[in-house]
Coordinates of C-alpha atoms in Angstrom, one line a residue:
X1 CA 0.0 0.0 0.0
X2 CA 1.7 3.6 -0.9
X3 CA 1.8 6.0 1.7
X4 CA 1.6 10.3 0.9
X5 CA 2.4 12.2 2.9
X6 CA 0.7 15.9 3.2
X7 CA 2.6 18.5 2.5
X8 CA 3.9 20.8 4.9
X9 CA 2.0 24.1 4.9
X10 CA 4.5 27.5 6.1
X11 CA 2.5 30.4 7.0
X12 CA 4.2 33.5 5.4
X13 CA 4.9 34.8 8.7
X14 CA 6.4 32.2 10.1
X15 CA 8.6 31.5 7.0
X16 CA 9.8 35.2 8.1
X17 CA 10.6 34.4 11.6
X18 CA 12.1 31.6 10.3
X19 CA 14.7 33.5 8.3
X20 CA 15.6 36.1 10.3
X21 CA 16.4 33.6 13.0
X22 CA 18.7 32.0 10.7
X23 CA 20.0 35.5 9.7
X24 CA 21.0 36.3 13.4
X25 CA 22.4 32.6 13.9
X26 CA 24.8 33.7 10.7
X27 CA 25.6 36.9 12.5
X28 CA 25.8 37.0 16.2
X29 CA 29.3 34.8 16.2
X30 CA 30.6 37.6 14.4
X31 CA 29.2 40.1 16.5
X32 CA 30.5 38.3 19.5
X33 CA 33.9 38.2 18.4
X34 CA 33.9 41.8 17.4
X35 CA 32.8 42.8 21.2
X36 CA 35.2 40.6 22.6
X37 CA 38.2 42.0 20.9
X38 CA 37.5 45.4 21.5
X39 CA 37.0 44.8 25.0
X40 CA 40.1 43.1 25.0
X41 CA 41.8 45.7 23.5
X42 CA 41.0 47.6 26.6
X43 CA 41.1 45.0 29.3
X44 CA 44.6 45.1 29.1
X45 CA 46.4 46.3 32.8
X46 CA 49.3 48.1 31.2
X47 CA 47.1 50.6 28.9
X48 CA 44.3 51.5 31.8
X49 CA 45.1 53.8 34.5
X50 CA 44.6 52.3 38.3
X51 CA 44.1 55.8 39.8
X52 CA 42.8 59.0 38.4
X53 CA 42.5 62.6 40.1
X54 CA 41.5 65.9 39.4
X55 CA 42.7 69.3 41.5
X56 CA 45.9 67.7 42.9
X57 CA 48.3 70.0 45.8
X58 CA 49.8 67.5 47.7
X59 CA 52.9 67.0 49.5
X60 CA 55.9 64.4 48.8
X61 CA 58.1 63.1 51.6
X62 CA 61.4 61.8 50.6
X63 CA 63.1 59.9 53.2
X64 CA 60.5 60.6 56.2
X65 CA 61.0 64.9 55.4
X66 CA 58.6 66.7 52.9
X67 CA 60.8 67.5 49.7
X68 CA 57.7 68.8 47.5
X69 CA 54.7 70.0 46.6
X70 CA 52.8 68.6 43.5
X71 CA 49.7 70.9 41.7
X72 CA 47.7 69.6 38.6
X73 CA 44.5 69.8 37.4
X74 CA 44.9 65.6 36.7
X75 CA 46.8 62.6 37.9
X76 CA 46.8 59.6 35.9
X77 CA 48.7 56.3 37.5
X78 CA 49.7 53.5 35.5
X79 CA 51.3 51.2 37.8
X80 CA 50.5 47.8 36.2
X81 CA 52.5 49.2 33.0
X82 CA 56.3 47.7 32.1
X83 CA 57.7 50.7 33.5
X84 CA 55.0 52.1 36.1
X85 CA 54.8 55.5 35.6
X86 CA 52.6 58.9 36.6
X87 CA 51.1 61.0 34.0
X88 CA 50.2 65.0 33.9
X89 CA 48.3 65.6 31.0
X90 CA 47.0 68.9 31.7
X91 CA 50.0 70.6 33.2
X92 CA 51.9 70.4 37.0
X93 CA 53.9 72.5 38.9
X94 CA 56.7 70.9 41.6
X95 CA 57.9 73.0 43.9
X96 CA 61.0 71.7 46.1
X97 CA 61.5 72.7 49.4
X98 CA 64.9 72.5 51.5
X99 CA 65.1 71.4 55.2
X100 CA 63.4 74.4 56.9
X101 CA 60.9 74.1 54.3
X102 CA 61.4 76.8 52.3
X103 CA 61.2 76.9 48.5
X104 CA 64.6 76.3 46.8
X105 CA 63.4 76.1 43.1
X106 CA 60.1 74.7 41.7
X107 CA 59.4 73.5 38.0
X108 CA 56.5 73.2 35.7
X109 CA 55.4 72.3 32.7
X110 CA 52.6 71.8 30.0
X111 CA 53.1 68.2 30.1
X112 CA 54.7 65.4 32.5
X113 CA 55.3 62.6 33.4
X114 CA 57.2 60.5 36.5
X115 CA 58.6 57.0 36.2
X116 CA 58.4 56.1 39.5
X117 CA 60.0 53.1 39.4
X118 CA 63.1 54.6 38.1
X119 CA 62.6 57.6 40.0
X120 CA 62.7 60.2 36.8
X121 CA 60.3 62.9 35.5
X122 CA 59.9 64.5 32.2
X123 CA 58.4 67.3 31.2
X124 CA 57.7 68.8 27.9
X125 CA 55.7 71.5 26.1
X126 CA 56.4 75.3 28.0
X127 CA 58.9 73.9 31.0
X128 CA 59.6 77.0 33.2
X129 CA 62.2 76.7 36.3
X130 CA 62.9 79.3 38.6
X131 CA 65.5 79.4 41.9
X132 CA 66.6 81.0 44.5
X133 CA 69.2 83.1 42.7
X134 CA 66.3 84.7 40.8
X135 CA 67.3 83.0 37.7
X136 CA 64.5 81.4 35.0
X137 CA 65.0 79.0 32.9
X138 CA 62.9 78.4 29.5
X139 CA 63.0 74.8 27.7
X140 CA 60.5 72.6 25.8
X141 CA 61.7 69.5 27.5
X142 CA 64.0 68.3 30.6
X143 CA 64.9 64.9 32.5
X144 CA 64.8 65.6 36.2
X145 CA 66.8 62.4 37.7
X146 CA 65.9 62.1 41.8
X147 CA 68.0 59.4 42.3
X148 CA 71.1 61.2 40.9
X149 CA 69.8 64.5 41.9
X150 CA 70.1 66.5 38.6
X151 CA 67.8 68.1 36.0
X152 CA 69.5 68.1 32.3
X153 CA 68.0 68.6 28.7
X154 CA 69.2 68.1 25.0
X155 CA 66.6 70.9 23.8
X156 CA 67.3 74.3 23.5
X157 CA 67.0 76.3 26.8
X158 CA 67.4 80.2 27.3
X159 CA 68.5 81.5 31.3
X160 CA 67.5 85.0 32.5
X161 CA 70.3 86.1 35.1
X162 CA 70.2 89.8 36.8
X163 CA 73.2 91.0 35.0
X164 CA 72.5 88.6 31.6
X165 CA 70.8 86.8 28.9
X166 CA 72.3 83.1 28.4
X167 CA 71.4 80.8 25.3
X168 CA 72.1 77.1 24.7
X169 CA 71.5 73.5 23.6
X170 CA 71.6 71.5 26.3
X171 CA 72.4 71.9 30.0
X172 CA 73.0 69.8 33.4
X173 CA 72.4 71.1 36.8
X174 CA 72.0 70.1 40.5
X175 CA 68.4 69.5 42.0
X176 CA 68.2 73.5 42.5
X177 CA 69.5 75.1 39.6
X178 CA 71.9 76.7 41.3
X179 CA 75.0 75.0 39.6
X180 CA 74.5 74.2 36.2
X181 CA 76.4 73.9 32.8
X182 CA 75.5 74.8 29.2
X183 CA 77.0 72.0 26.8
X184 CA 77.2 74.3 23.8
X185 CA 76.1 78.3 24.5
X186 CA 74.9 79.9 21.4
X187 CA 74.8 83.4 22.7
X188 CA 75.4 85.6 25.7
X189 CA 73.8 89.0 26.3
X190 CA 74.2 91.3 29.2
X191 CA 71.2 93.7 30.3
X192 CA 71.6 97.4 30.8
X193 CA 70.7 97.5 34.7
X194 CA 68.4 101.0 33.5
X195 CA 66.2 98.2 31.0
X196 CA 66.0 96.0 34.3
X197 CA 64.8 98.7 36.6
X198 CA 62.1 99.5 34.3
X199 CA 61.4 96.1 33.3
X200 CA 60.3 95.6 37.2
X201 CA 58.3 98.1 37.5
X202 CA 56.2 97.4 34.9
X203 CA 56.0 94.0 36.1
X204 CA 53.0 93.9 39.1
X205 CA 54.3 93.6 42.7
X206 CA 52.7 90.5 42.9
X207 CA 55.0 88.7 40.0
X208 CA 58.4 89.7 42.1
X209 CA 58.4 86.8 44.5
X210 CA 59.0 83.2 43.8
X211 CA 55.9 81.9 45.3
X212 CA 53.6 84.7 43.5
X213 CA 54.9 83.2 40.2
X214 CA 54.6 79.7 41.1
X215 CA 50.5 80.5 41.7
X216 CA 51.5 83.0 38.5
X217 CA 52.7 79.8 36.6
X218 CA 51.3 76.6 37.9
X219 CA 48.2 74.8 36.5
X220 CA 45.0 76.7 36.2
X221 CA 41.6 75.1 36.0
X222 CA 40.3 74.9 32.1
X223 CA 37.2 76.6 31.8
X224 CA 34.3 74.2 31.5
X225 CA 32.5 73.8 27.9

């Protein structure tokens, strides 16, 4: 005896349902491996700050005394990176104090950062230094060494002095600025002490101490959008 069988009747609808479930079946392993590498991408320790902070002033001990003071407007920590480091995106300002805790020099710049592992900083973009002598310094970058205590540069840098103008490439100095060496000068000029007199008195009163122009020069808050 032959046997039929009915055909198998497939609403429209379903035949739809049917299709786009086998459309999503075709896609979502693609999807899924799209997500998972751009998660990856950023799931790795090395490339995502542990600690961020905003408005920064702190102080910095080094061996049990406070040796500085730190301002920025962020603080970025990478310690799970090769070389753990600290990063200053918008700008800091160091000041460094001596044992009776007054200012012997302080440094800033646009940019920074601190390898704390190796104990170094660098600091790019505008990098202003000023000391006790009443002496500024002007670069675009400097190495600041803690460990060796000094502060030296292959860029260009141009000193201010009372009685002159010094130009170079490259420099070295102690910790304070106070003893340093240009490693090829390009140019000295002296300044007429009658240019200088007038010079600070157009300058505000406020500009003619070290810590007015550390507030002058360190890290200002970017106006909000």
């Amino acid at each position: 005896m032959n046997s039929r069988h009915a055909p198998f009747a497939v609403s429209p609808i379903a035949a739809i349902v049917l299709l786009l479930g086998m459309t999503v079946a075709l896609i979502c392993p693609s999807c899924q491996k799209e997500k998972k590498s751009i998660v990856e991408s950023f799931s790795d320790p090395k490339d995502i700050s542990s600690l961020t902070t905003y408005d920064v002033n702190t102080l910095i001990s080094d061996s049990g005394v406070t040796r500085y003071r730190i301002r920025a407007k962020e603080w970025r920590i990478y310690d799970k990176a090769d070389e753990p480091y600290w990063y200053f995106p918008q700008g800091i300002y160091v000041e460094k104090f001596d044992h009776n805790f007054e200012t012997e020099s302080f440094i800033l710049g646009d940019t920074a950062v601190y390898f704390s592992r190796l104990q170094i900083w660098r600091l790019r973009g505008d990098v202003r230094i000023e000391n006790t002598q009443d002496e500024h310094f002007f670069t675009e970058e400097l190495y600041w060494d803690q460990q060796k205590k000094t502060i030296y540069s292959d860029s260009a840098i141009h000193i201010e002095r009372v009685d002159r103008i010094m130009e170079g490439v490259g420099f070295v100095s102690n910790e304070t600025m106070t003893q340093y060496t240009l490693r090829h000068t390009t140019g000295i000029f002296p300044i007429n002490q009658e240019t200088r007199d007038n010079d600070e008195e157009a300058r505000p009163e406020s500009a003619r101490s070290r810590e007015d122009n550390a507030k002058k020069y360190a890290p200002r808050r970017r106006p909000s959008t």
